[in-house]
């Protein structure tokens, strides 16, 4: 019986956060790499869709790979690699651009939000920002992935991937597996501690609201204790009316594998909830930070993992991408 194949990735546009860990990385390490044939990728090509410092992208790519290993990804169980090390991603992306439509790209919520933000700053929007969901589709479809573990902010892109796979298969013959998104049950989208209506994004500027995986314990505690809450004194789980409180309860529940609604009835004050949440986050991240220090002392090991991962990924992707080239009408080399 064939194992389910899973693909997911992380973009090196900023330092990885608690949101990345609770929303994705922990599940990759604890569940996905054990139950499936799993591929995890540092999607560095996606980092080029906005203005960037080349040296910083390289630095963050290495840091992201190191943190993925520190979080528990085992190269004996999964394939870990860097996107730009496998040419098939870019090769397939162009073919899928020839299948996607301009309207589909412009309907993507993340494009609308990022483009509006860039225009408010007086900047121009790169074409790659518009088309990057197609590159994301190529990331997934190149490997015949059955499942894509993502937070709820990425499910629209997986739906686009499904649409493109079905359309390609119908027009040019069955080539791609049609994948599905598999969001985590709790803390699918950890929110900013200072702005609970916004995601805790690694590329945001509002540092006080973001817990980074490499933050020192005292920094984590300070950020959580200063988290924005809501009017009222009772501690209840109500994401619509009390988003700040709900965010803390979801974080605590995710750290303890608990239920945020049930936890709401346990606390009599915001202070007690914040204190327990801060302690839970510190303890959750302690082994990740310790393992990261060990890996940083052995960079050759990390480089070897990424090199072998890219070789394995290339072997998996090339036959399917070559088949797509033939199917769409291109002469074989």
Short mmCIF file of C-alpha atoms in Angstrom, two decimals:
data_model
loop_
_atom_site.label_atom_id
_atom_site.label_comp_id
_atom_site.label_asym_id
_atom_site.label_seq_id
_atom_site.Cartn_x
_atom_site.Cartn_y
_atom_site.Cartn_z
CA UNK A 1 0.00 0.00 0.00
CA UNK A 2 1.41 3.40 -1.01
CA UNK A 3 1.93 5.97 1.70
CA UNK A 4 0.22 9.33 1.49
CA UNK A 5 2.58 11.95 0.10
CA UNK A 6 2.69 15.32 1.88
CA UNK A 7 4.34 18.57 0.77
CA UNK A 8 4.65 21.84 2.64
CA UNK A 9 7.11 24.70 2.88
CA UNK A 10 8.20 27.79 4.74
CA UNK A 11 9.19 31.11 3.19
CA UNK A 12 12.45 32.78 4.34
CA UNK A 13 11.10 36.32 4.50
CA UNK A 14 11.64 36.77 8.22
CA UNK A 15 12.54 34.96 11.42
CA UNK A 16 10.26 32.00 12.11
CA UNK A 17 7.61 32.57 14.75
CA UNK A 18 5.45 30.80 17.29
CA UNK A 19 2.72 30.95 14.65
CA UNK A 20 4.87 28.99 12.20
CA UNK A 21 5.64 26.42 14.88
CA UNK A 22 2.12 25.89 16.24
CA UNK A 23 0.45 26.27 12.88
CA UNK A 24 2.72 23.95 10.92
CA UNK A 25 6.18 22.89 12.05
CA UNK A 26 5.22 20.94 15.16
CA UNK A 27 2.67 18.92 13.23
CA UNK A 28 5.21 18.22 10.48
CA UNK A 29 7.62 16.80 13.05
CA UNK A 30 5.17 14.98 15.32
CA UNK A 31 2.67 13.65 12.78
CA UNK A 32 3.30 14.13 9.08
CA UNK A 33 6.83 12.76 8.71
CA UNK A 34 5.82 9.60 10.58
CA UNK A 35 2.57 8.78 8.78
CA UNK A 36 3.45 9.80 5.23
CA UNK A 37 6.09 10.24 2.58
CA UNK A 38 6.79 13.85 3.52
CA UNK A 39 8.66 16.63 1.73
CA UNK A 40 9.40 19.93 3.46
CA UNK A 41 10.91 22.83 1.60
CA UNK A 42 12.45 26.24 2.29
CA UNK A 43 10.68 28.09 -0.53
CA UNK A 44 13.31 30.73 -1.18
CA UNK A 45 12.05 31.62 -4.67
CA UNK A 46 8.89 32.95 -3.05
CA UNK A 47 10.99 35.37 -1.01
CA UNK A 48 11.93 37.17 -4.25
CA UNK A 49 8.35 38.36 -4.89
CA UNK A 50 8.95 41.48 -2.78
CA UNK A 51 11.86 43.87 -2.29
CA UNK A 52 14.60 41.94 -0.46
CA UNK A 53 18.24 41.93 0.56
CA UNK A 54 19.99 38.97 -1.15
CA UNK A 55 22.31 38.30 1.78
CA UNK A 56 19.38 38.31 4.19
CA UNK A 57 17.42 35.82 2.07
CA UNK A 58 20.41 33.46 2.09
CA UNK A 59 20.85 33.89 5.85
CA UNK A 60 17.17 33.33 6.61
CA UNK A 61 17.02 30.32 4.28
CA UNK A 62 19.81 28.64 6.21
CA UNK A 63 18.21 29.63 9.52
CA UNK A 64 14.83 28.26 8.45
CA UNK A 65 16.33 24.92 7.44
CA UNK A 66 18.21 24.72 10.73
CA UNK A 67 15.08 25.52 12.72
CA UNK A 68 13.07 22.90 10.85
CA UNK A 69 15.64 20.33 11.92
CA UNK A 70 15.64 21.75 15.43
CA UNK A 71 11.85 21.42 15.55
CA UNK A 72 12.21 17.70 14.99
CA UNK A 73 12.28 17.02 11.26
CA UNK A 74 14.35 13.89 10.74
CA UNK A 75 16.11 13.55 7.34
CA UNK A 76 15.85 9.78 7.76
CA UNK A 77 12.04 10.10 7.82
CA UNK A 78 11.38 13.04 5.48
CA UNK A 79 12.93 15.00 2.63
CA UNK A 80 14.12 18.50 3.56
CA UNK A 81 15.49 20.77 0.85
CA UNK A 82 15.68 24.28 -0.57
CA UNK A 83 13.30 25.12 -3.43
CA UNK A 84 15.84 26.83 -5.70
CA UNK A 85 18.09 23.75 -5.54
CA UNK A 86 15.51 21.80 -7.58
CA UNK A 87 14.98 23.26 -11.08
CA UNK A 88 11.68 21.42 -11.58
CA UNK A 89 9.83 24.03 -9.50
CA UNK A 90 10.60 26.84 -11.94
CA UNK A 91 10.18 24.57 -14.98
CA UNK A 92 6.68 23.52 -13.98
CA UNK A 93 5.66 26.98 -12.82
CA UNK A 94 5.79 28.35 -16.36
CA UNK A 95 3.65 25.51 -17.71
CA UNK A 96 1.04 26.20 -15.05
CA UNK A 97 1.10 29.92 -15.88
CA UNK A 98 -0.02 28.78 -19.32
CA UNK A 99 -3.00 27.04 -17.72
CA UNK A 100 -3.96 29.67 -15.09
CA UNK A 101 -5.89 32.85 -15.89
CA UNK A 102 -5.25 36.47 -15.03
CA UNK A 103 -8.59 36.67 -13.20
CA UNK A 104 -7.70 33.74 -10.95
CA UNK A 105 -4.48 35.41 -9.91
CA UNK A 106 -6.09 38.75 -9.16
CA UNK A 107 -8.75 37.14 -6.97
CA UNK A 108 -6.16 35.76 -4.55
CA UNK A 109 -6.76 37.41 -1.18
CA UNK A 110 -3.09 37.56 -0.22
CA UNK A 111 -2.24 39.29 -3.50
CA UNK A 112 -4.95 41.89 -2.93
CA UNK A 113 -3.76 42.58 0.62
CA UNK A 114 -0.05 42.72 -0.20
CA UNK A 115 -0.55 44.77 -3.36
CA UNK A 116 -2.72 47.31 -1.51
CA UNK A 117 -0.13 47.58 1.27
CA UNK A 118 2.68 48.10 -1.21
CA UNK A 119 0.72 50.72 -3.14
CA UNK A 120 -0.02 52.63 0.09
CA UNK A 121 3.73 52.82 0.62
CA UNK A 122 4.11 54.28 -2.85
CA UNK A 123 5.92 51.21 -4.17
CA UNK A 124 5.35 49.09 -7.25
CA UNK A 125 4.15 45.49 -7.20
CA UNK A 126 6.32 42.81 -8.81
CA UNK A 127 4.72 40.54 -11.38
CA UNK A 128 6.01 37.57 -9.39
CA UNK A 129 3.77 38.61 -6.47
CA UNK A 130 0.77 38.18 -8.76
CA UNK A 131 1.91 34.82 -10.12
CA UNK A 132 3.43 33.29 -7.01
CA UNK A 133 0.37 31.09 -6.29
CA UNK A 134 1.20 29.33 -9.57
CA UNK A 135 4.74 28.68 -8.35
CA UNK A 136 3.21 27.36 -5.12
CA UNK A 137 1.02 25.06 -7.22
CA UNK A 138 4.13 23.86 -9.05
CA UNK A 139 5.82 23.17 -5.70
CA UNK A 140 2.98 20.84 -4.78
CA UNK A 141 2.11 19.23 -8.12
CA UNK A 142 5.70 18.39 -9.07
CA UNK A 143 5.77 15.77 -6.33
CA UNK A 144 2.32 14.25 -6.71
CA UNK A 145 1.46 15.36 -3.19
CA UNK A 146 -1.85 14.07 -1.81
CA UNK A 147 -1.99 16.49 1.12
CA UNK A 148 -0.73 19.99 1.87
CA UNK A 149 -0.66 20.88 5.60
CA UNK A 150 -1.33 24.63 5.68
CA UNK A 151 -2.82 27.34 7.85
CA UNK A 152 -6.18 28.75 6.86
CA UNK A 153 -4.56 31.75 5.14
CA UNK A 154 -3.11 29.40 2.50
CA UNK A 155 -6.15 27.22 1.75
CA UNK A 156 -7.19 29.47 -1.16
CA UNK A 157 -3.86 28.76 -2.84
CA UNK A 158 -4.33 25.02 -2.41
CA UNK A 159 -7.78 25.34 -3.98
CA UNK A 160 -6.14 27.07 -6.94
CA UNK A 161 -3.62 24.22 -7.12
CA UNK A 162 -6.49 21.74 -7.29
CA UNK A 163 -8.18 23.74 -10.06
CA UNK A 164 -4.98 23.91 -12.11
CA UNK A 165 -4.32 20.19 -11.70
CA UNK A 166 -7.85 19.29 -12.82
CA UNK A 167 -7.72 21.70 -15.76
CA UNK A 168 -4.32 20.42 -16.94
CA UNK A 169 -5.47 16.80 -16.62
CA UNK A 170 -8.64 17.48 -18.60
CA UNK A 171 -6.90 19.39 -21.41
CA UNK A 172 -3.68 17.45 -21.80
CA UNK A 173 -4.19 14.04 -20.21
CA UNK A 174 -3.91 12.82 -16.63
CA UNK A 175 -0.59 14.07 -15.28
CA UNK A 176 -1.10 15.44 -11.76
CA UNK A 177 -2.48 14.22 -8.47
CA UNK A 178 -5.21 16.56 -7.19
CA UNK A 179 -4.14 17.45 -3.62
CA UNK A 180 -6.16 18.60 -0.63
CA UNK A 181 -5.39 21.07 2.17
CA UNK A 182 -5.16 19.64 5.69
CA UNK A 183 -5.27 22.46 8.27
CA UNK A 184 -4.37 21.77 11.94
CA UNK A 185 -7.19 21.46 14.46
CA UNK A 186 -6.04 24.12 16.95
CA UNK A 187 -4.08 27.35 16.43
CA UNK A 188 -4.30 27.11 12.67
CA UNK A 189 -3.71 30.84 12.61
CA UNK A 190 -1.92 32.34 15.61
CA UNK A 191 -2.62 36.06 15.78
CA UNK A 192 -0.38 39.01 16.60
CA UNK A 193 -0.30 39.64 20.36
CA UNK A 194 -0.60 43.40 19.83
CA UNK A 195 -3.12 43.20 17.00
CA UNK A 196 -5.28 40.08 17.39
CA UNK A 197 -7.06 40.78 14.11
CA UNK A 198 -3.80 40.20 12.19
CA UNK A 199 -1.81 37.01 11.75
CA UNK A 200 1.47 36.62 13.64
CA UNK A 201 3.51 36.99 10.46
CA UNK A 202 7.28 36.59 10.33
CA UNK A 203 7.69 39.49 7.89
CA UNK A 204 5.63 41.97 9.92
CA UNK A 205 7.22 45.02 11.50
CA UNK A 206 5.41 44.90 14.84
CA UNK A 207 7.99 42.95 16.85
CA UNK A 208 6.29 43.31 20.27
CA UNK A 209 3.33 41.29 19.02
CA UNK A 210 5.39 38.48 17.53
CA UNK A 211 7.05 35.64 19.44
CA UNK A 212 10.05 34.44 17.45
CA UNK A 213 11.32 30.90 17.91
CA UNK A 214 14.75 32.18 18.88
CA UNK A 215 13.52 34.79 21.38
CA UNK A 216 15.10 34.48 24.82
CA UNK A 217 12.68 33.19 27.53
CA UNK A 218 12.47 36.58 29.24
CA UNK A 219 11.58 38.23 25.92
CA UNK A 220 8.83 35.67 25.30
CA UNK A 221 7.43 36.26 28.78
CA UNK A 222 7.42 40.03 28.34
CA UNK A 223 5.64 39.83 24.98
CA UNK A 224 2.92 37.50 26.25
CA UNK A 225 2.37 39.44 29.47
CA UNK A 226 1.90 42.62 27.42
CA UNK A 227 -0.53 41.00 24.96
CA UNK A 228 -3.61 43.03 24.09
CA UNK A 229 -6.79 41.64 25.61
CA UNK A 230 -10.37 42.91 25.45
CA UNK A 231 -12.89 44.81 27.52
CA UNK A 232 -14.60 42.79 30.24
CA UNK A 233 -13.18 40.90 33.18
CA UNK A 234 -14.39 37.34 32.74
CA UNK A 235 -12.22 34.90 30.84
CA UNK A 236 -14.28 33.32 28.06
CA UNK A 237 -13.44 31.94 24.62
CA UNK A 238 -15.19 34.18 22.08
CA UNK A 239 -13.10 34.73 18.90
CA UNK A 240 -15.59 37.21 17.44
CA UNK A 241 -16.17 39.51 20.42
CA UNK A 242 -12.96 38.87 22.40
CA UNK A 243 -10.24 38.15 19.80
CA UNK A 244 -7.27 39.05 22.04
CA UNK A 245 -8.42 36.72 24.78
CA UNK A 246 -9.29 33.99 22.28
CA UNK A 247 -5.79 34.21 20.80
CA UNK A 248 -4.16 33.62 24.20
CA UNK A 249 -6.51 30.71 24.92
CA UNK A 250 -5.75 29.16 21.54
CA UNK A 251 -2.01 29.51 22.06
CA UNK A 252 -2.21 27.94 25.52
CA UNK A 253 -4.47 25.17 24.25
CA UNK A 254 -2.07 24.42 21.38
CA UNK A 255 0.91 24.29 23.75
CA UNK A 256 -0.92 21.86 26.04
CA UNK A 257 -2.92 19.93 23.42
CA UNK A 258 -6.01 21.26 25.17
CA UNK A 259 -9.28 22.92 24.23
CA UNK A 260 -9.44 26.74 24.21
CA UNK A 261 -13.13 26.82 25.09
CA UNK A 262 -12.62 24.56 28.09
CA UNK A 263 -9.59 26.57 29.23
CA UNK A 264 -11.73 29.72 29.22
CA UNK A 265 -13.61 28.44 32.23
CA UNK A 266 -10.47 27.71 34.23
CA UNK A 267 -9.18 31.26 34.74
CA UNK A 268 -10.54 34.07 36.87
CA UNK A 269 -8.19 36.78 35.63
CA UNK A 270 -6.34 37.85 32.52
CA UNK A 271 -3.08 37.99 34.48
CA UNK A 272 -3.22 34.33 35.47
CA UNK A 273 -3.98 33.30 31.89
CA UNK A 274 -1.09 35.37 30.54
CA UNK A 275 1.31 33.96 33.12
CA UNK A 276 0.42 30.35 32.29
CA UNK A 277 0.52 31.06 28.55
CA UNK A 278 3.95 32.67 28.82
CA UNK A 279 5.31 29.71 30.80
CA UNK A 280 3.80 27.21 28.36
CA UNK A 281 5.34 28.95 25.35
CA UNK A 282 8.77 29.20 26.99
CA UNK A 283 8.75 25.49 27.80
CA UNK A 284 7.48 24.57 24.36
CA UNK A 285 10.32 26.44 22.64
CA UNK A 286 13.11 25.49 25.06
CA UNK A 287 14.16 22.24 23.31
CA UNK A 288 13.88 23.87 19.87
CA UNK A 289 16.28 26.64 20.86
CA UNK A 290 18.70 24.14 22.45
CA UNK A 291 18.77 21.93 19.36
CA UNK A 292 19.20 25.00 17.14
CA UNK A 293 22.34 25.94 19.05
CA UNK A 294 23.75 22.44 18.51
CA UNK A 295 23.03 22.51 14.78
CA UNK A 296 24.57 25.96 14.35
CA UNK A 297 27.79 24.51 15.71
CA UNK A 298 27.77 21.92 12.90
CA UNK A 299 26.88 23.76 9.66
CA UNK A 300 28.33 20.98 7.51
CA UNK A 301 25.62 18.64 8.79
CA UNK A 302 22.84 21.04 7.77
CA UNK A 303 24.43 21.56 4.32
CA UNK A 304 24.65 17.81 3.84
CA UNK A 305 20.99 17.33 4.75
CA UNK A 306 19.93 19.98 2.23
CA UNK A 307 22.17 18.58 -0.52
CA UNK A 308 20.86 15.04 -0.10
CA UNK A 309 17.31 16.34 0.21
CA UNK A 310 17.58 18.24 -3.07
CA UNK A 311 18.95 15.16 -4.85
CA UNK A 312 16.08 13.05 -3.60
CA UNK A 313 13.48 15.73 -4.41
CA UNK A 314 14.88 16.13 -7.93
CA UNK A 315 14.59 12.41 -8.57
CA UNK A 316 10.97 12.48 -7.42
CA UNK A 317 9.91 15.58 -9.37
CA UNK A 318 11.70 15.23 -12.71
CA UNK A 319 9.66 12.34 -14.22
CA UNK A 320 6.34 14.09 -13.54
CA UNK A 321 7.54 17.48 -14.81
CA UNK A 322 9.02 15.85 -17.92
CA UNK A 323 5.65 14.15 -18.48
CA UNK A 324 3.90 17.52 -18.18
CA UNK A 325 6.24 19.00 -20.80
CA UNK A 326 5.38 16.19 -23.20
CA UNK A 327 1.66 16.37 -22.43
CA UNK A 328 1.37 20.12 -23.10
CA UNK A 329 3.03 19.79 -26.51
CA UNK A 330 6.76 20.45 -26.09
CA UNK A 331 9.38 18.47 -27.96
CA UNK A 332 11.52 16.29 -25.71
CA UNK A 333 15.14 17.41 -25.40
#
